Structures are given as C-alpha cells and as structure tokens.
PDB file of C-alpha atoms and ligand atoms in Angstrom:
ATOM      1  CA  MET A   1      26.933  -8.601  -8.831  1.00 48.00           C
ATOM      2  CA  PRO A   2      24.638  -6.033  -7.608  1.00 50.00           C
ATOM      3  CA  ASN A   3      21.439  -6.690  -8.553  1.00 55.00           C
ATOM      4  CA  GLN A   4      20.558  -3.326  -9.887  1.00 66.00           C
ATOM      5  CA  ALA A   5      17.319  -4.888 -12.143  1.00 82.00           C
ATOM      6  CA  GLN A   6      15.622  -5.438  -8.969  1.00 95.00           C
ATOM      7  CA  ALA A   7      13.517  -3.374  -6.327  1.00 98.00           C
ATOM      8  CA  LEU A   8      11.799  -4.180  -2.753  1.00 98.00           C
ATOM      9  CA  VAL A   9       8.573  -1.775  -2.145  1.00 98.00           C
ATOM     10  CA  LEU A  10       7.402  -1.015   1.275  1.00 98.00           C
ATOM     11  CA  LEU A  11       3.520  -2.210   0.573  1.00 98.00           C
ATOM     12  CA  SER A  12       1.117  -1.281   3.494  1.00 95.00           C
ATOM     13  CA  GLY A  13      -2.089  -1.559   1.283  1.00 95.00           C
ATOM     14  CA  GLY A  14      -2.919   1.869   1.071  1.00 95.00           C
ATOM     15  CA  GLN A  15      -3.020   4.143  -2.110  1.00 96.00           C
ATOM     16  CA  ASP A  16       0.133   5.598  -1.646  1.00 96.00           C
ATOM     17  CA  SER A  17       2.417   2.554  -1.271  1.00 97.00           C
ATOM     18  CA  THR A  18       0.045   0.764  -4.266  1.00 98.00           C
ATOM     19  CA  THR A  19       1.020   3.646  -6.339  1.00 98.00           C
ATOM     20  CA  CYS A  20       4.808   3.248  -5.643  1.00 98.00           C
ATOM     21  CA  LEU A  21       4.136  -0.463  -6.430  1.00 98.00           C
ATOM     22  CA  ALA A  22       3.304   0.441  -9.786  1.00 98.00           C
ATOM     23  CA  LEU A  23       5.990   3.000 -10.146  1.00 98.00           C
ATOM     24  CA  ALA A  24       8.793   0.403  -9.286  1.00 98.00           C
ATOM     25  CA  LEU A  25       7.409  -2.106 -11.742  1.00 97.00           C
ATOM     26  CA  GLU A  26       7.588   0.593 -14.467  1.00 96.00           C
ATOM     27  CA  GLU A  27      11.198   1.170 -13.611  1.00 96.00           C
ATOM     28  CA  PHE A  28      12.266  -2.583 -12.946  1.00 96.00           C
ATOM     29  CA  PRO A  29       9.941  -4.491 -14.918  1.00 92.00           C
ATOM     30  CA  ASN A  30      12.074  -7.932 -14.216  1.00 83.00           C
ATOM     31  CA  GLY A  31      12.289  -7.703 -10.349  1.00 92.00           C
ATOM     32  CA  VAL A  32       9.881  -6.138  -7.698  1.00 97.00           C
ATOM     33  CA  HIS A  33       9.567  -7.624  -4.553  1.00 98.00           C
ATOM     34  CA  ALA A  34       6.808  -6.528  -1.927  1.00 98.00           C
ATOM     35  CA  LEU A  35       7.432  -6.060   2.254  1.00 98.00           C
ATOM     36  CA  ALA A  36       4.467  -6.071   4.321  1.00 98.00           C
ATOM     37  CA  PHE A  37       4.792  -5.455   8.118  1.00 96.00           C
ATOM     38  CA  ASP A  38       2.173  -7.157  10.795  1.00 95.00           C
ATOM     39  CA  TYR A  39       2.849  -4.871  13.450  1.00 87.00           C
ATOM     40  CA  GLY A  40      -0.685  -5.385  15.335  1.00 83.00           C
ATOM     41  CA  GLN A  41      -2.101  -2.679  13.106  1.00 79.00           C
ATOM     42  CA  ARG A  42      -5.817  -1.792  13.888  1.00 77.00           C
ATOM     43  CA  HIS A  43      -7.127  -2.779  10.897  1.00 82.00           C
ATOM     44  CA  ARG A  44      -5.698  -6.383   9.795  1.00 87.00           C
ATOM     45  CA  ILE A  45      -7.621  -5.578   6.477  1.00 92.00           C
ATOM     46  CA  GLU A  46      -4.755  -3.588   5.330  1.00 92.00           C
ATOM     47  CA  LEU A  47      -2.657  -6.842   4.920  1.00 95.00           C
ATOM     48  CA  GLU A  48      -5.135  -8.771   3.586  1.00 96.00           C
ATOM     49  CA  GLN A  49      -5.738  -6.295   0.856  1.00 96.00           C
ATOM     50  CA  ALA A  50      -1.589  -5.675   0.315  1.00 97.00           C
ATOM     51  CA  GLN A  51      -1.665  -9.455  -0.703  1.00 98.00           C
ATOM     52  CA  LYS A  52      -4.634  -8.952  -2.920  1.00 98.00           C
ATOM     53  CA  ILE A  53      -2.486  -6.227  -4.609  1.00 98.00           C
ATOM     54  CA  ALA A  54       0.526  -7.616  -4.709  1.00 98.00           C
ATOM     55  CA  ASN A  55      -1.266 -10.870  -6.453  1.00 98.00           C
ATOM     56  CA  ILE A  56      -2.521  -8.624  -9.099  1.00 97.00           C
ATOM     57  CA  ALA A  57       0.636  -6.926  -9.922  1.00 97.00           C
ATOM     58  CA  GLY A  58       2.163 -10.640 -10.096  1.00 97.00           C
ATOM     59  CA  VAL A  59       4.510  -9.491  -7.335  1.00 97.00           C
ATOM     60  CA  PRO A  60       5.759 -11.850  -4.754  1.00 97.00           C
ATOM     61  CA  LEU A  61       4.822 -10.082  -0.694  1.00 98.00           C
ATOM     62  CA  GLN A  62       6.748 -11.097   2.582  1.00 98.00           C
ATOM     63  CA  ILE A  63       4.868 -10.247   5.689  1.00 97.00           C
ATOM     64  CA  LEU A  64       7.020  -9.782   8.108  1.00 97.00           C
ATOM     65  CA  ASP A  65       6.148 -10.379  11.853  1.00 96.00           C
ATOM     66  CA  THR A  66       6.562  -6.776  13.791  1.00 93.00           C
ATOM     67  CA  ARG A  67       4.074  -7.105  16.570  1.00 91.00           C
ATOM     68  CA  TRP A  68       6.608  -6.166  19.221  1.00 90.00           C
ATOM     69  CA  LEU A  69       6.358  -2.718  17.510  1.00 86.00           C
ATOM     70  CA  ALA A  70       2.717  -2.413  19.277  1.00 81.00           C
ATOM     71  CA  GLY A  71       4.042  -2.887  22.536  1.00 82.00           C
ATOM     72  CA  LEU A  72       7.215  -0.392  22.540  1.00 83.00           C
ATOM     73  CA  SER A  73       4.561   2.327  22.794  1.00 79.00           C
ATOM     74  CA  THR A  74       1.113   3.395  22.970  1.00 77.00           C
ATOM     75  CA  ASN A  75      -0.850   5.117  19.988  1.00 74.00           C
ATOM     76  CA  ALA A  76      -4.279   4.823  18.444  1.00 71.00           C
ATOM     77  CA  LEU A  77      -3.069   3.113  15.711  1.00 71.00           C
ATOM     78  CA  THR A  78      -2.249  -0.584  17.521  1.00 73.00           C
ATOM     79  CA  ASP A  79      -5.024   0.149  20.784  1.00 75.00           C
ATOM     80  CA  PRO A  80      -8.194   0.305  19.152  1.00 75.00           C
ATOM     81  CA  THR A  81      -9.434   1.531  22.535  1.00 80.00           C
ATOM     82  CA  LEU A  82      -7.613   4.786  22.067  1.00 76.00           C
ATOM     83  CA  PRO A  83      -9.665   7.502  20.076  1.00 76.00           C
ATOM     84  CA  ILE A  84      -7.796   9.266  16.879  1.00 75.00           C
ATOM     85  CA  THR A  85      -7.106  12.528  17.301  1.00 74.00           C
ATOM     86  CA  HIS A  86      -5.159  15.044  15.801  1.00 72.00           C
ATOM     87  CA  LEU A  87      -4.698  18.222  18.435  1.00 72.00           C
ATOM     88  CA  ASP A  88      -3.059  21.910  17.141  1.00 74.00           C
ATOM     89  CA  GLY A  89       0.914  21.412  17.832  1.00 73.00           C
ATOM     90  CA  LYS A  90       0.559  17.859  18.944  1.00 74.00           C
ATOM     91  CA  LEU A  91       1.376  14.506  17.090  1.00 73.00           C
ATOM     92  CA  PRO A  92      -1.817  12.347  15.599  1.00 73.00           C
ATOM     93  CA  SER A  93      -2.689   9.871  18.051  1.00 72.00           C
ATOM     94  CA  THR A  94      -2.323   7.393  15.405  1.00 71.00           C
ATOM     95  CA  PHE A  95       1.219   8.084  14.918  1.00 73.00           C
ATOM     96  CA  VAL A  96       3.910   4.890  15.939  1.00 76.00           C
ATOM     97  CA  ASP A  97       6.976   5.585  17.706  1.00 84.00           C
ATOM     98  CA  GLY A  98      10.077   4.365  15.541  1.00 85.00           C
ATOM     99  CA  ARG A  99       7.747   3.135  12.662  1.00 89.00           C
ATOM    100  CA  ASN A 100       9.289   4.168   9.814  1.00 93.00           C
ATOM    101  CA  LEU A 101      12.631   4.094  11.562  1.00 95.00           C
ATOM    102  CA  PHE A 102      12.309   0.073  12.222  1.00 96.00           C
ATOM    103  CA  PHE A 103      10.803  -0.629   9.066  1.00 96.00           C
ATOM    104  CA  LEU A 104      13.044   0.895   6.443  1.00 98.00           C
ATOM    105  CA  SER A 105      15.899  -0.428   8.674  1.00 98.00           C
ATOM    106  CA  LEU A 106      14.302  -4.086   8.457  1.00 98.00           C
ATOM    107  CA  ALA A 107      13.383  -3.626   4.541  1.00 98.00           C
ATOM    108  CA  ALA A 108      17.354  -2.532   4.045  1.00 98.00           C
ATOM    109  CA  VAL A 109      18.657  -5.779   5.512  1.00 98.00           C
ATOM    110  CA  ILE A 110      16.390  -7.667   3.747  1.00 98.00           C
ATOM    111  CA  ALA A 111      17.048  -5.808   0.564  1.00 98.00           C
ATOM    112  CA  LYS A 112      20.804  -6.307   1.323  1.00 97.00           C
ATOM    113  CA  GLN A 113      19.937 -10.336   1.650  1.00 97.00           C
ATOM    114  CA  LYS A 114      18.158 -10.294  -1.904  1.00 95.00           C
ATOM    115  CA  ASN A 115      21.078  -7.970  -2.935  1.00 96.00           C
ATOM    116  CA  ILE A 116      18.648  -5.437  -3.982  1.00 97.00           C
ATOM    117  CA  HIS A 117      20.116  -1.851  -4.161  1.00 97.00           C
ATOM    118  CA  THR A 118      16.431   0.269  -4.231  1.00 97.00           C
ATOM    119  CA  LEU A 119      13.695   0.650  -1.839  1.00 98.00           C
ATOM    120  CA  TYR A 120      10.580   2.486  -2.271  1.00 98.00           C
ATOM    121  CA  THR A 121       8.454   3.841   0.294  1.00 97.00           C
ATOM    122  CA  GLY A 122       5.367   5.767  -0.130  1.00 95.00           C
ATOM    123  CA  VAL A 123       5.998   8.374   2.486  1.00 93.00           C
ATOM    124  CA  CYS A 124       4.684  11.815   1.846  1.00 91.00           C
ATOM    125  CA  GLU A 125       5.782  14.893   3.353  1.00 88.00           C
ATOM    126  CA  THR A 126       2.508  17.115   1.899  1.00 80.00           C
ATOM    127  CA  ASP A 127      -0.283  15.133   3.332  1.00 65.00           C
ATOM    128  CA  PHE A 128      -1.529  16.839   6.286  1.00 56.00           C
ATOM    129  CA  SER A 129      -0.103  14.180   8.688  1.00 66.00           C
ATOM    130  CA  GLY A 130       2.739  15.778  10.169  1.00 73.00           C
ATOM    131  CA  TYR A 131       4.698  12.254  10.941  1.00 83.00           C
ATOM    132  CA  PRO A 132       8.196  13.458  11.217  1.00 86.00           C
ATOM    133  CA  ASP A 133       9.478   9.902  10.043  1.00 88.00           C
ATOM    134  CA  CYS A 134       7.869  10.466   6.281  1.00 88.00           C
ATOM    135  CA  ARG A 135       9.913  13.905   6.211  1.00 91.00           C
ATOM    136  CA  ALA A 136      12.631  14.008   3.487  1.00 93.00           C
ATOM    137  CA  ASP A 137      15.229  15.064   5.678  1.00 93.00           C
ATOM    138  CA  PHE A 138      14.814  11.963   8.079  1.00 94.00           C
ATOM    139  CA  ILE A 139      14.466   9.946   5.160  1.00 96.00           C
ATOM    140  CA  GLN A 140      18.121  10.744   3.830  1.00 97.00           C
ATOM    141  CA  SER A 141      19.811  10.999   7.080  1.00 97.00           C
ATOM    142  CA  LEU A 142      18.515   7.525   7.857  1.00 98.00           C
ATOM    143  CA  ASN A 143      19.380   6.464   4.130  1.00 98.00           C
ATOM    144  CA  GLN A 144      23.086   7.729   4.711  1.00 98.00           C
ATOM    145  CA  THR A 145      23.291   5.778   8.212  1.00 98.00           C
ATOM    146  CA  LEU A 146      21.853   2.119   6.856  1.00 98.00           C
ATOM    147  CA  ASN A 147      24.452   2.406   4.062  1.00 98.00           C
ATOM    148  CA  LEU A 148      27.268   3.443   6.670  1.00 98.00           C
ATOM    149  CA  GLY A 149      25.434   0.618   8.749  1.00 98.00           C
ATOM    150  CA  LEU A 150      25.310  -1.956   6.426  1.00 98.00           C
ATOM    151  CA  ALA A 151      28.700  -1.170   4.157  1.00 98.00           C
ATOM    152  CA  TYR A 152      25.953  -1.523   1.403  1.00 98.00           C
ATOM    153  CA  THR A 153      24.728   1.186  -1.389  1.00 97.00           C
ATOM    154  CA  LEU A 154      20.818   1.401  -0.814  1.00 97.00           C
ATOM    155  CA  LYS A 155      18.633   3.747  -2.657  1.00 98.00           C
ATOM    156  CA  ILE A 156      15.599   5.041  -0.457  1.00 98.00           C
ATOM    157  CA  ALA A 157      13.141   6.226  -3.364  1.00 98.00           C
ATOM    158  CA  THR A 158      10.527   8.416  -2.167  1.00 97.00           C
ATOM    159  CA  PRO A 159       8.754   9.403  -5.119  1.00 97.00           C
ATOM    160  CA  LEU A 160       5.522  10.825  -3.840  1.00 96.00           C
ATOM    161  CA  MET A 161       7.095  12.903  -1.460  1.00 95.00           C
ATOM    162  CA  TRP A 162       6.293  16.121  -2.652  1.00 94.00           C
ATOM    163  CA  LEU A 163       2.850  15.003  -4.150  1.00 95.00           C
ATOM    164  CA  THR A 164      -0.733  16.257  -3.416  1.00 93.00           C
ATOM    165  CA  LYS A 165      -3.264  13.450  -2.997  1.00 94.00           C
ATOM    166  CA  GLY A 166      -4.697  14.745  -6.097  1.00 96.00           C
ATOM    167  CA  GLU A 167      -1.243  14.078  -8.010  1.00 97.00           C
ATOM    168  CA  THR A 168      -0.517  10.746  -6.781  1.00 97.00           C
ATOM    169  CA  VAL A 169      -3.871   9.814  -8.242  1.00 97.00           C
ATOM    170  CA  LEU A 170      -2.800  11.282 -11.460  1.00 98.00           C
ATOM    171  CA  LEU A 171       0.210   9.753 -11.664  1.00 98.00           C
ATOM    172  CA  MET A 172      -1.263   6.226 -11.332  1.00 98.00           C
ATOM    173  CA  GLN A 173      -3.944   7.136 -13.923  1.00 97.00           C
ATOM    174  CA  LYS A 174      -0.935   8.074 -15.997  1.00 98.00           C
ATOM    175  CA  LEU A 175       0.502   4.598 -15.134  1.00 97.00           C
ATOM    176  CA  GLY A 176      -2.681   2.913 -16.170  1.00 97.00           C
ATOM    177  CA  HIS A 177      -3.389   0.989 -12.700  1.00 98.00           C
ATOM    178  CA  LEU A 178      -6.225   2.835 -11.469  1.00 97.00           C
ATOM    179  CA  ASP A 179      -8.443   0.054 -11.173  1.00 97.00           C
ATOM    180  CA  TRP A 180      -5.440  -1.476  -8.348  1.00 98.00           C
ATOM    181  CA  TYR A 181      -6.917   1.660  -6.063  1.00 98.00           C
ATOM    182  CA  ALA A 182     -10.054  -0.469  -5.552  1.00 97.00           C
ATOM    183  CA  HIS A 183      -8.072  -2.979  -3.456  1.00 97.00           C
ATOM    184  CA  THR A 184      -6.470  -0.168  -1.803  1.00 97.00           C
ATOM    185  CA  HIS A 185      -7.394   0.702   2.244  1.00 95.00           C
ATOM    186  CA  THR A 186      -7.847   3.599   3.544  1.00 92.00           C
ATOM    187  CA  CYS A 187     -10.722   4.174   5.728  1.00 92.00           C
ATOM    188  CA  TYR A 188      -9.535   4.773   9.423  1.00 85.00           C
ATOM    189  CA  GLU A 189     -13.094   2.638  10.391  1.00 85.00           C
ATOM    190  CA  GLY A 190     -11.314  -0.452   8.768  1.00 86.00           C
ATOM    191  CA  ILE A 191     -14.395  -1.058   6.699  1.00 89.00           C
ATOM    192  CA  ARG A 192     -15.222  -2.274   3.104  1.00 91.00           C
ATOM    193  CA  PRO A 193     -16.728  -0.333   1.383  1.00 92.00           C
ATOM    194  CA  GLY A 194     -15.272   2.739   2.917  1.00 93.00           C
ATOM    195  CA  CYS A 195     -17.026   4.980   5.475  1.00 93.00           C
ATOM    196  CA  ARG A 196     -16.793   7.953   3.064  1.00 93.00           C
ATOM    197  CA  GLN A 197     -16.767   9.871   6.614  1.00 90.00           C
ATOM    198  CA  CYS A 198     -13.850   9.503   8.615  1.00 87.00           C
ATOM    199  CA  PRO A 199     -10.823  11.593   7.978  1.00 85.00           C
ATOM    200  CA  ALA A 200      -8.628   9.197   6.096  1.00 88.00           C
ATOM    201  CA  CYS A 201     -11.624   8.895   3.395  1.00 93.00           C
ATOM    202  CA  LEU A 202     -12.121  12.473   3.315  1.00 92.00           C
ATOM    203  CA  LEU A 203      -8.478  12.941   2.358  1.00 91.00           C
ATOM    204  CA  ARG A 204      -8.612  10.433   0.216  1.00 94.00           C
ATOM    205  CA  LEU A 205     -11.997  11.691  -1.690  1.00 96.00           C
ATOM    206  CA  LYS A 206     -10.517  15.163  -1.883  1.00 95.00           C
ATOM    207  CA  GLY A 207      -7.673  13.657  -3.819  1.00 95.00           C
ATOM    208  CA  PHE A 208     -10.070  12.362  -6.532  1.00 97.00           C
ATOM    209  CA  GLU A 209     -11.892  15.506  -7.004  1.00 97.00           C
ATOM    210  CA  ASP A 210      -8.828  17.176  -6.946  1.00 96.00           C
ATOM    211  CA  ALA A 211      -7.592  14.816  -9.896  1.00 97.00           C
ATOM    212  CA  GLN A 212     -11.379  15.298 -11.516  1.00 97.00           C
ATOM    213  CA  LEU A 213     -11.263  11.371 -11.404  1.00 97.00           C
ATOM    214  CA  LYS A 214     -13.547   8.785 -10.023  1.00 96.00           C
ATOM    215  CA  ASP A 215     -12.213   6.587  -6.913  1.00 97.00           C
ATOM    216  CA  PRO A 216     -12.534   3.110  -8.165  1.00 96.00           C
ATOM    217  CA  LEU A 217     -13.043   2.188  -4.642  1.00 96.00           C
ATOM    218  CA  GLU A 218     -16.679   1.287  -2.937  1.00 94.00           C
ATOM    219  CA  TYR A 219     -17.990   3.523  -0.287  1.00 95.00           C
ATOM    220  CA  ARG A 220     -21.121   3.162   1.573  1.00 92.00           C
ATOM    221  CA  ALA A 221     -24.343   4.817   0.909  1.00 87.00           C
ATOM    222  CA  VAL A 222     -24.290   8.860   2.636  1.00 77.00           C
ATOM    223  CA  THR A 223     -26.375   8.225   5.714  1.00 66.00           C
ATOM    224  CA  PRO A 224     -28.958  11.119   6.158  1.00 62.00           C
TER     225      PRO A 224
HETATM  226 ZN1  LIG B 301     -13.756   5.751   6.453  1.00 63.46          ZN
END
C-alpha cells in the first residue's frame, strides 16, 4: 500500500526548509518526517537548530552523515578558511558541487524505504544565489531520473521555487508558524543572535521588510 499520507522534508535549519516543514504539515498532518545532512558545513549550529525546529513541530528528524561531501570539492561552505564571495559571472564560493543532486538522491532512497511518495525541498530560483541545483529544470529532470532509477513514483515538491523572500515570510505567517523562524539559522557568520550585516542576514531582513513583518529572530545590536 503506498503511503500517501506521509511526506519527507529536507530540513536544513534555515528559513526556507522550515517553511516547507510547515507546509508539509498542512498537507500531511499525520505523517511528516524530516531529514538533515551533516556534510561538514561551516556552521554546525544549522543542525542544532534543525533539531530544535523538528522538536517544536513534533516531527522525527534523521540526520544523515554525508561528511564525505566536503572531501569532493573545494568551497567556502565546507572550508571555513575560504572567503565567501560572489563575483560577477561566477558561481558563489559557497556553492557545493553536487549538494542537491546527492541530497535529493539520498532522500529519495530513504523515502522509498519508508514508502513515502512526496519529498519537500525549499529550493528557490528567485533568490539571488544562482545555484544551478536550485533551478526548476534541474529538479524536474532529477525527479524523472529518480523515478526511473528507483522504479518508484516520487514527487519532489518545491513550493517556494518562484516565491520571493518576502512572499515566503507572508506564507509562513499565513500558516501560523512565524514564531518558528526565531529558531532558524541564516547568518553566514554562524552566530546567534545574527550579525545583521552579512549578505545572508541582509537578504533575510529585506524579506521581512518587504513583507512588512518583524523577524522573530534575534540580531546583534548595530555597531557604530
Ligand atoms: Zn549575518
């Protein structure tokens, strides 16, 4: 019997995946599982926050050890000695080659084992990152490949694909879980409260400004 009443959510501890978790619970109130990846990311705090958010949402979280990913390529997300840069015409230094390709493939196998047919990921083409593995055409292509490769019907749901950060914030408010954002992690500096000044904090705050809502996350005081 296919398990149509359950979904698996990729939960990174960030704002977008947390919104996906809230959306998944709307659609699958009886069975949401969360999955996070330990891939040697710069900030371990993301995993701690993912666990806190899963606890608040009342869903089980599995953390999969994928630290081998950090050894495959050089990037600023797994090597803290590298600067975070985004030069014109180039991919950001935070791009981890193959990350979503591997994560979604691993998640698909886990979903199949659990007899789950819906996989949520918070990838978004409208944010400025320019990551090729966040694009809609990549997700559609991989979805087809996974279904063929696993001989299984899985749907990769990307509800935030075309939303701006402001629209995502408004969606979370509508879902009634804006308070969950207090536990999400965004800051590139890896600190809580957030630094308020790095590109990630600025993008996040711009989203709240556009939505005309107050971010429940704590930030450091502005330094003169
Ligand atoms: Zn920051």
